Structures are given as C-alpha cells and as structure tokens.
CSV table of C-alpha atoms in Angstrom, one decimal:
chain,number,residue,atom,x,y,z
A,1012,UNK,CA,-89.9,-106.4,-18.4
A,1013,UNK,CA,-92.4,-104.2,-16.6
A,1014,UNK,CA,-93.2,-107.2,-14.7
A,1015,UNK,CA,-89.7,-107.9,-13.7
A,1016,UNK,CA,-88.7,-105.3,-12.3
A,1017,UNK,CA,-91.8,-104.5,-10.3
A,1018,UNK,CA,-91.0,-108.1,-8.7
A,1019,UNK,CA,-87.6,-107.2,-8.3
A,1020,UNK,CA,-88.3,-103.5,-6.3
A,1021,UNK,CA,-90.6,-105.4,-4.1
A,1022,UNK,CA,-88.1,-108.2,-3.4
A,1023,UNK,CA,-85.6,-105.3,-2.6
A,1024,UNK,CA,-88.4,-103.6,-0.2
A,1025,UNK,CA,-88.6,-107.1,1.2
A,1026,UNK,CA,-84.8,-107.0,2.3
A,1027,UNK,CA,-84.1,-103.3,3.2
A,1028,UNK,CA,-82.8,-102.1,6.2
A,1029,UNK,CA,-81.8,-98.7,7.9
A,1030,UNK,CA,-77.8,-98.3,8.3
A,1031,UNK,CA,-76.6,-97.2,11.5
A,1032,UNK,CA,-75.2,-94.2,10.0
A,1033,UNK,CA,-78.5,-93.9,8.8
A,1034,UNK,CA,-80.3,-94.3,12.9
A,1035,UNK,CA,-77.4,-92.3,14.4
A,1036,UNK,CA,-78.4,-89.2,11.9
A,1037,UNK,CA,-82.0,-89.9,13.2
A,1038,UNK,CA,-81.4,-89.8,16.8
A,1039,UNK,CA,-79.4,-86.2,16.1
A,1040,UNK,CA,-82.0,-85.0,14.6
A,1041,UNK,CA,-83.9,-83.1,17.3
A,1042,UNK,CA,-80.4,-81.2,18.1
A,1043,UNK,CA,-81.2,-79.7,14.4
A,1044,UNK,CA,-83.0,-77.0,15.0
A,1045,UNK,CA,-80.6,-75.0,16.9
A,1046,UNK,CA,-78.3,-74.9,14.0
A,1047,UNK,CA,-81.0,-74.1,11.2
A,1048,UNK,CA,-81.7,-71.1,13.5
A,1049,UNK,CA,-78.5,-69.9,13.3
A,1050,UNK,CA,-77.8,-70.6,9.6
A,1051,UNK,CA,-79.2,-67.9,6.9
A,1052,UNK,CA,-80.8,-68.1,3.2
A,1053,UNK,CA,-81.9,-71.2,1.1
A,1054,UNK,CA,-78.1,-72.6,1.0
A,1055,UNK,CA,-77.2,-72.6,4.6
A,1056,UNK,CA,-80.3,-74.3,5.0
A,1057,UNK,CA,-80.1,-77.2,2.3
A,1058,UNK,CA,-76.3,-77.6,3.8
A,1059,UNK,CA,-77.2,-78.1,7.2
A,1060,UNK,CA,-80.2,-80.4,6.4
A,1061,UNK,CA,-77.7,-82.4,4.8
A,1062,UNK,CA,-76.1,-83.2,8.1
A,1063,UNK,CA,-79.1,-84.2,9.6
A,1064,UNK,CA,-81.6,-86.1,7.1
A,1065,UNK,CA,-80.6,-89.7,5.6
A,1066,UNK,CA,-83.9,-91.5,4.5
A,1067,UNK,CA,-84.5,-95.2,2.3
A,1068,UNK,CA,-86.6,-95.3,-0.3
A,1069,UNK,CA,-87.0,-97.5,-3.1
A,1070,UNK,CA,-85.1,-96.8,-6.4
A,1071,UNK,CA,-87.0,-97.4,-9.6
A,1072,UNK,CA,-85.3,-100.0,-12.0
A,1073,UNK,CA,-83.2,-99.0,-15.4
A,1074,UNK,CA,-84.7,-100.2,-18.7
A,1075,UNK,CA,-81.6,-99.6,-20.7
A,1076,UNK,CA,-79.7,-102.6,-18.4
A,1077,UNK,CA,-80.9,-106.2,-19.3
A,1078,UNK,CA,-83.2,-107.4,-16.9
A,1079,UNK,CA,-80.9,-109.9,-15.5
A,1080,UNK,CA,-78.3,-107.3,-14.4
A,1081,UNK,CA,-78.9,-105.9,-11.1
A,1082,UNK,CA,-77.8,-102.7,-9.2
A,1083,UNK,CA,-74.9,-103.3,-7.1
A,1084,UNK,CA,-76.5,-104.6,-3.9
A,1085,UNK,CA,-74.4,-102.5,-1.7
A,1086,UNK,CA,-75.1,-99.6,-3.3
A,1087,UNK,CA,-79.1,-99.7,-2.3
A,1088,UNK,CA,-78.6,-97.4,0.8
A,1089,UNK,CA,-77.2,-94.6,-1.7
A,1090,UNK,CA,-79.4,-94.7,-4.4
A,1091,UNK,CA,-82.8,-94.8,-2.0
A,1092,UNK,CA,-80.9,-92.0,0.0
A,1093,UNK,CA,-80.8,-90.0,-3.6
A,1094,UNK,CA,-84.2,-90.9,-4.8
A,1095,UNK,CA,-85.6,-89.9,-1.3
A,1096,UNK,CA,-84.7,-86.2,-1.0
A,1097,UNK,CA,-87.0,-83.7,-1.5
A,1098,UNK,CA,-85.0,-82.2,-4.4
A,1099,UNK,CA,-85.3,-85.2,-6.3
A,1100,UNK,CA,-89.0,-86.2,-5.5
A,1101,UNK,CA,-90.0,-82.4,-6.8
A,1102,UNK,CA,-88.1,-83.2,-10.2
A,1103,UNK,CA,-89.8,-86.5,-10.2
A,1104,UNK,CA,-93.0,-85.2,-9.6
A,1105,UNK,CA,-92.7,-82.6,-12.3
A,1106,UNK,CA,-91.6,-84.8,-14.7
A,1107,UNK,CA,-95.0,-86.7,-14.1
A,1108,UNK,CA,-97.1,-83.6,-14.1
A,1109,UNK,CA,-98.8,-85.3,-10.5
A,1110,UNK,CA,-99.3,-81.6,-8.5
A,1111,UNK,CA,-102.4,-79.5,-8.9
A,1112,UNK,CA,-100.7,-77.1,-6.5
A,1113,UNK,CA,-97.6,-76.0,-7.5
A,1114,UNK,CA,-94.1,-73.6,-6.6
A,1115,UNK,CA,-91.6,-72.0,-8.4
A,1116,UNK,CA,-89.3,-74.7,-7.6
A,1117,UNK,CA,-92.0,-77.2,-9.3
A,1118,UNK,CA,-92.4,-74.2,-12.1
A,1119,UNK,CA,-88.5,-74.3,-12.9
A,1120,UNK,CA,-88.1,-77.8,-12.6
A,1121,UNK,CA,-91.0,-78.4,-15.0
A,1122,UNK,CA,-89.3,-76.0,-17.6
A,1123,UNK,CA,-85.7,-77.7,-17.3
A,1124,UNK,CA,-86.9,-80.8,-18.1
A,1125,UNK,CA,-89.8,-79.5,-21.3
A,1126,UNK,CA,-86.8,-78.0,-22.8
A,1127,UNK,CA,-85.5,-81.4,-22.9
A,1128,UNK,CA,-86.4,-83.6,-25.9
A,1129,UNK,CA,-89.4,-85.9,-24.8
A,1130,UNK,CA,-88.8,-88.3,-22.4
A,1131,UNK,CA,-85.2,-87.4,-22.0
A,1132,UNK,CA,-85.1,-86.7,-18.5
A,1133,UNK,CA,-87.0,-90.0,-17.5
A,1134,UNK,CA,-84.9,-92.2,-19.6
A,1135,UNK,CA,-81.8,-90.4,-17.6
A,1136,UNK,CA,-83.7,-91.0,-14.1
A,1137,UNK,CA,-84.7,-94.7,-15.0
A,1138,UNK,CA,-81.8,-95.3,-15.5
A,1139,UNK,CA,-79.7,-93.9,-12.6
A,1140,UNK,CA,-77.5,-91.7,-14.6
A,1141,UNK,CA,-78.8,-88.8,-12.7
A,1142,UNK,CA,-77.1,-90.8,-9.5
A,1143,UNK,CA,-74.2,-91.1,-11.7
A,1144,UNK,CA,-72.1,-88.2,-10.3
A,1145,UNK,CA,-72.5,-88.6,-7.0
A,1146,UNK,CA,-71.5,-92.2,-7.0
A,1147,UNK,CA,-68.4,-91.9,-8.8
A,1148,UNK,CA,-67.7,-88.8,-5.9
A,1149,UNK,CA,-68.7,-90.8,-3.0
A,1150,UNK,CA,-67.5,-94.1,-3.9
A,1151,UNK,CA,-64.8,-93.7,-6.4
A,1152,UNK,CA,-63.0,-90.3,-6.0
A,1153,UNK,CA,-63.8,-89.2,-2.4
A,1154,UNK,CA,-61.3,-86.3,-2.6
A,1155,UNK,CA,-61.5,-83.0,-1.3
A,1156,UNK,CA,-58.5,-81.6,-3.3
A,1157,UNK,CA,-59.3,-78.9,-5.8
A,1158,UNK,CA,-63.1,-79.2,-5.0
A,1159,UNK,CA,-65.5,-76.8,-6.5
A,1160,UNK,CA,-69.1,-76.0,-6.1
A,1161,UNK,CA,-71.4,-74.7,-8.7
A,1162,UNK,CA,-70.8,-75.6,-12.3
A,1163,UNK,CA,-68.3,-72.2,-12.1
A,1164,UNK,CA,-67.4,-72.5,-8.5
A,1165,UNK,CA,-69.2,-69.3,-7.9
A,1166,UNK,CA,-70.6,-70.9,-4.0
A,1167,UNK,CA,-67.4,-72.4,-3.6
A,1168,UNK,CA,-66.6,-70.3,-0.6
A,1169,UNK,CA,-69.9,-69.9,0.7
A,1170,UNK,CA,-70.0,-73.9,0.8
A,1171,UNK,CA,-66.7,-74.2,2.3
A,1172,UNK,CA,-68.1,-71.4,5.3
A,1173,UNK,CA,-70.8,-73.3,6.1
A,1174,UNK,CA,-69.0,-76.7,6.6
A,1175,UNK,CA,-66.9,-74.7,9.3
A,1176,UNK,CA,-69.7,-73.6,10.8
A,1177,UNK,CA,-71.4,-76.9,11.1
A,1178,UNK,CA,-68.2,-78.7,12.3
A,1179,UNK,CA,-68.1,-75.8,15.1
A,1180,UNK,CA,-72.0,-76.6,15.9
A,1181,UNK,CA,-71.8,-80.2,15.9
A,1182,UNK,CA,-68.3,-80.3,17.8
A,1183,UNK,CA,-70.2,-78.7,20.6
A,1184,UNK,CA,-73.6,-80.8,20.4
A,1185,UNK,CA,-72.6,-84.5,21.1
A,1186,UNK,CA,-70.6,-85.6,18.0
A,1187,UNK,CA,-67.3,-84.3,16.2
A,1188,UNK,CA,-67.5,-83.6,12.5
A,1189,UNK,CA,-63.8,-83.2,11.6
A,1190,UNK,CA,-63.5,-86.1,9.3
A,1191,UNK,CA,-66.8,-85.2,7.8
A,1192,UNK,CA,-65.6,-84.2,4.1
A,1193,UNK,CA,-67.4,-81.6,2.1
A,1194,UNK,CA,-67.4,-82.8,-1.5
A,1195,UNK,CA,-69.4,-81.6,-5.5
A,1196,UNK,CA,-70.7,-84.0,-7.7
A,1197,UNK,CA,-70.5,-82.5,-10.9
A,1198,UNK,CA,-72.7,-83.4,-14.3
A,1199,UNK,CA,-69.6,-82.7,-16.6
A,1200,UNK,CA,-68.1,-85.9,-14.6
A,1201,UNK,CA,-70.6,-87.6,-17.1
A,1202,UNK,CA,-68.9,-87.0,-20.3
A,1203,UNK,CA,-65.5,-88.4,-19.1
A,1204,UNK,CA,-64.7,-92.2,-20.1
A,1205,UNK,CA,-62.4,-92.7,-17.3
A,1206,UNK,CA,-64.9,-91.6,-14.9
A,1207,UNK,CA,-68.0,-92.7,-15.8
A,1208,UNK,CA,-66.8,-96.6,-16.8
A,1209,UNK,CA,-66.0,-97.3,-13.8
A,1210,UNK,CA,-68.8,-96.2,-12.1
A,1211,UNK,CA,-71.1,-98.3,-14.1
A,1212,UNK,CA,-68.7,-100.8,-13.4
A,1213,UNK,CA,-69.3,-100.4,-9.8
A,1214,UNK,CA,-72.8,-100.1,-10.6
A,1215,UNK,CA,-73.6,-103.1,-12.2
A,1216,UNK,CA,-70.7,-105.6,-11.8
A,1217,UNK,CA,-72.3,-108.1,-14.2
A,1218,UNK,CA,-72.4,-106.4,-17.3
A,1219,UNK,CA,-70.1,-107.0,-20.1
A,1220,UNK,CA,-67.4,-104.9,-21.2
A,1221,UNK,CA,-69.4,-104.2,-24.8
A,1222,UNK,CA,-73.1,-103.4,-22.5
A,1223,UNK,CA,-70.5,-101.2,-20.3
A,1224,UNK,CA,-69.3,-98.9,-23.3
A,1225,UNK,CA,-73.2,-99.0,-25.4
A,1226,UNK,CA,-74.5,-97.7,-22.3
A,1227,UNK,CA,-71.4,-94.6,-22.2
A,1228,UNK,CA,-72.4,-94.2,-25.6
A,1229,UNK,CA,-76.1,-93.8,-24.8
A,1230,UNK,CA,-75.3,-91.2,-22.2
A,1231,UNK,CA,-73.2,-89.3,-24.2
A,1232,UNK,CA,-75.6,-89.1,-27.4
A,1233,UNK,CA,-78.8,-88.1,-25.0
A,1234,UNK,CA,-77.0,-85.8,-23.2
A,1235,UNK,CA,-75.2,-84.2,-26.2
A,1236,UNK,CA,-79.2,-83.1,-27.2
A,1237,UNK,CA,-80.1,-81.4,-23.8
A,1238,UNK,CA,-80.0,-78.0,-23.6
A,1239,UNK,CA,-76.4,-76.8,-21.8
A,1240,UNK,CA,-75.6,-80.3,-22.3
A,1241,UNK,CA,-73.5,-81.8,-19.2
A,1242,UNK,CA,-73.6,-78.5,-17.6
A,1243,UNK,CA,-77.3,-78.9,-17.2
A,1244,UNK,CA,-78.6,-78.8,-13.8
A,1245,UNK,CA,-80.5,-81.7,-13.6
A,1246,UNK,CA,-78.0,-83.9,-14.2
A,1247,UNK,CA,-77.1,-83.1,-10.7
A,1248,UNK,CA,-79.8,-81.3,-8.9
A,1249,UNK,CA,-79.3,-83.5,-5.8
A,1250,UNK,CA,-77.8,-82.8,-1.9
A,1251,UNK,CA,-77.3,-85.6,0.5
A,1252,UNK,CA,-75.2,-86.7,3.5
A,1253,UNK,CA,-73.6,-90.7,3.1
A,1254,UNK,CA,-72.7,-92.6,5.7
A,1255,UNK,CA,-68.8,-93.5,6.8
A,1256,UNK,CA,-67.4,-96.8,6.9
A,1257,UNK,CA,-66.7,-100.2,4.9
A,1258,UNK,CA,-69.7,-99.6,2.9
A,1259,UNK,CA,-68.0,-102.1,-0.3
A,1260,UNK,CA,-67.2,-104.5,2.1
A,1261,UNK,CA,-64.1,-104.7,0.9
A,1262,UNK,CA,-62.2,-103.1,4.1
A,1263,UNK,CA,-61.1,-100.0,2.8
A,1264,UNK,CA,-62.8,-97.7,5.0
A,1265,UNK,CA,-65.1,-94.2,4.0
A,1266,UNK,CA,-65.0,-90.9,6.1
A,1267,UNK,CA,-68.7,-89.8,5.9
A,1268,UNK,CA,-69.5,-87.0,3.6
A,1269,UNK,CA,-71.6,-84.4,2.6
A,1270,UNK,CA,-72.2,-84.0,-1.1
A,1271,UNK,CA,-73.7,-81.1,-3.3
A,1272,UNK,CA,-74.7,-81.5,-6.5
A,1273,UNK,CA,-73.7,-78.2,-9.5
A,1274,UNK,CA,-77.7,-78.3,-9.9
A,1275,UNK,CA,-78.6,-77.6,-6.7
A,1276,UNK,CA,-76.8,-74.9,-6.4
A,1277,UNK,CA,-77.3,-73.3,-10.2
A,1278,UNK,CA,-80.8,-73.6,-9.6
A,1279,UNK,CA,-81.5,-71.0,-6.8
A,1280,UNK,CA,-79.0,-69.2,-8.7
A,1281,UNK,CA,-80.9,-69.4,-11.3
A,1282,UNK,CA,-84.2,-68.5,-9.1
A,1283,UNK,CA,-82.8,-65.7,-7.3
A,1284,UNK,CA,-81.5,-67.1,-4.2
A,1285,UNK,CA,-78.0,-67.4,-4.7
A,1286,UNK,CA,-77.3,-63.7,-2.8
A,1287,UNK,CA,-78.5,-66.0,0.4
C-alpha cells in the first residue's frame, strides 16, 4: 500500500497546476504589505494573510480508504492549499518531532496532540478528516448566515471587523472584495451524519455506501477518545483563502472565500493572544 500511494502522490505532482485564482492572489501579493501595516495583533494578521497567500502542495494519501479509491480530482487545489499553510505544516511537523529549534506555537501544538491517544492525530491527518470541515464549508454549505467564529463565537466580531477592513483596503488597491464571503469551519461539523456523509461523498465519489458510513463510524469512535472531543482544536486548526468559480465543474458557480478554522482561533486564545 505504501507503495501505492507513493506512486499515486507522484502521478498527482506529475499533473498539478496553479489556478488562476491561485496566480491572480500571487500577482497581489506585493500590494500586501500595506494592509499588514495597518492591521494589529496575531488575528488581524492570520486574516489578512489569508487574502493574500494561496500555495499547492501535495497532500499525503488516506490509509483508511482502499487503495483504489481516489480523492476527488477536483478537490486537489483545496486540500494542497490546506496542507500548505504554515499552520498545518507546524502541526505536522510536531506530530513528527522533526525541529531541534522550537516555539511555543510548536510547544502547544506538540501538547494537543500527546494528549491524544497514540497515533490519533496522524491517523486523522492521513486521512483528511482534519480537511473535513472546511470542505463541507467551502464546497457544500457556503453560507454566511448565522456564522460564528471560535468554538463559542468569542472572535466573532473581531473576524467580522477585519473582513470590513480588508474589503475597504482591497476596494481601493486594484480589486473589489464585496463578494468575498467570510466563513468558520467548525470541528463539531464532524459529529453530524448529514454533514459529514456528504462530504466524504464529495470526497471520494467511488466509495460504497457501507465504506461511506464504516469510515463516519471511524471518525466518530476516534474522535469520541480525544481530549474535548469535537471541540478540539486540531480538528480545525487551519485558515486559508479558496478560489471563486465553477470549481466542481458542474456550472454552479463559487464566490471566493475566506475560511477560519475554531482551532485557529482557540489556540492563541489559548496562548495568550486572543486580547490582539
């Protein structure tokens, strides 16, 4: 299996390609620095890198889906956007134990995921169900209505603030951010059938309807033995900004967005920064 998917990740390297969304977010780029001037504290600064910063990387294969199911072709962008960020590659890294020099960031995320039973955290990375709530968000609800941020909703209107002001910033550098939504993806999302079957629906479109509901299961019986269970922050300790358009091919037609994660945002709670 090993040798599968190491085949399959490097066919998949083969084929990659930036989205325009992707080049367009690029070429902005050196407007950046203006706003992060104006911006204050850890938040305002994760926010408005989200507007800016889209990168591809390759995402590692699941080992609880048979080997001849594949991820959802159109769904490479996302997941190598999420697997790219630096939030994520500081959780992977800690997982591994790879730094000799380490932060408090690298400290807490080391800590979140010991207090998990072993190997917990990288059979839930493997197999994408880290990615889980903010592909159901992006793809599947896309909704702005009653959105919260923070597993209480505590940054809520800090969030909300800091959209304005980026809309205001970006409305006068070159490009209009109206349409741009500001949307959570939320770990509890991850205990609820009607949410989470689809998404692994949309996920892998091959699997059977029994392979479907053993892998729910699966999440729900690891999960259900972590420590805050799906209120823990690494279940969604993750910020990006995805691309607009007909991204399923399918002609309905996505409003770009940017998405926080609860765990992002409970973590520098949890560190101290959330006064910022």
């Amino acid at each position: 299996m090993n040798t599968n998917k190491s085949q399959s990740c490097s066919s998949l390297q083969n084929t990659l390609r930036q989205s325009n969304a992707t080049r367009k977010m690029n070429q902005l780029s050196r407007h950046g620095h203006k706003l992060l001037r104006t911006s204050c504290g850890m938040m305002g600064f994760i926010f408005i890198s989200c507007l800016v910063v889209l990168r591809i990387c390759i995402a590692s294969g699941a080992t609880v889906v048979p080997s001849s199911y594949s991820l959802n072709p159109l769904l490479l962008d996302l997941t190598q956007s999420l697997r790219d960020t630096p939030f994520s590659k500081e959780l992977e890294a800690a997982a591994s134990s790879s730094r000799s020099c380490v932060s408090q960031s690298y400290v807490w995320n080391m800590h979140r995921i010991n207090e998990m039973p072993s190997g917990t955290y990288e059979y839930l990375s493997k197999n994408y169900v880290t990615l889980m709530p903010f592909i159901y968000k992006i793809y599947i609800d896309r909704s702005e209505e009653g959105e919260y941020f923070g597993t209480n909703g505590a940054q809520t209107g800090e969030l909300l603030y800091r959209h304005v002001l980026a809309e205001d910033f970006w409305r006068s550098n070159i490009v209009s951010t109206e349409d741009v939504l500001l949307l959570g993806a939320h770990g509890s999302m991850l205990k609820e059938r009607n949410k989470v079957i689809p998404t692994i629906k949309l996920m892998w479109p091959s699997m059977s309807e029994t392979q479907v509901n053993d892998l729910f299961e699966d999440i729900q019986g690891l999960i259900n033995g972590i420590p805050l269970t799906f209120d823990n922050p690494l279940l969604s300790l993750n910020a990006l900004a995805a691309p607009g358009g007909d991204i399923l091919g399918n002609g309905v037609i996505f409003p770009a967005a940017i998405v926080m994660g609860d765990g992002i945002i409970d973590k520098l709670l949890d560190m101290g920064l959330g006064a910022n």
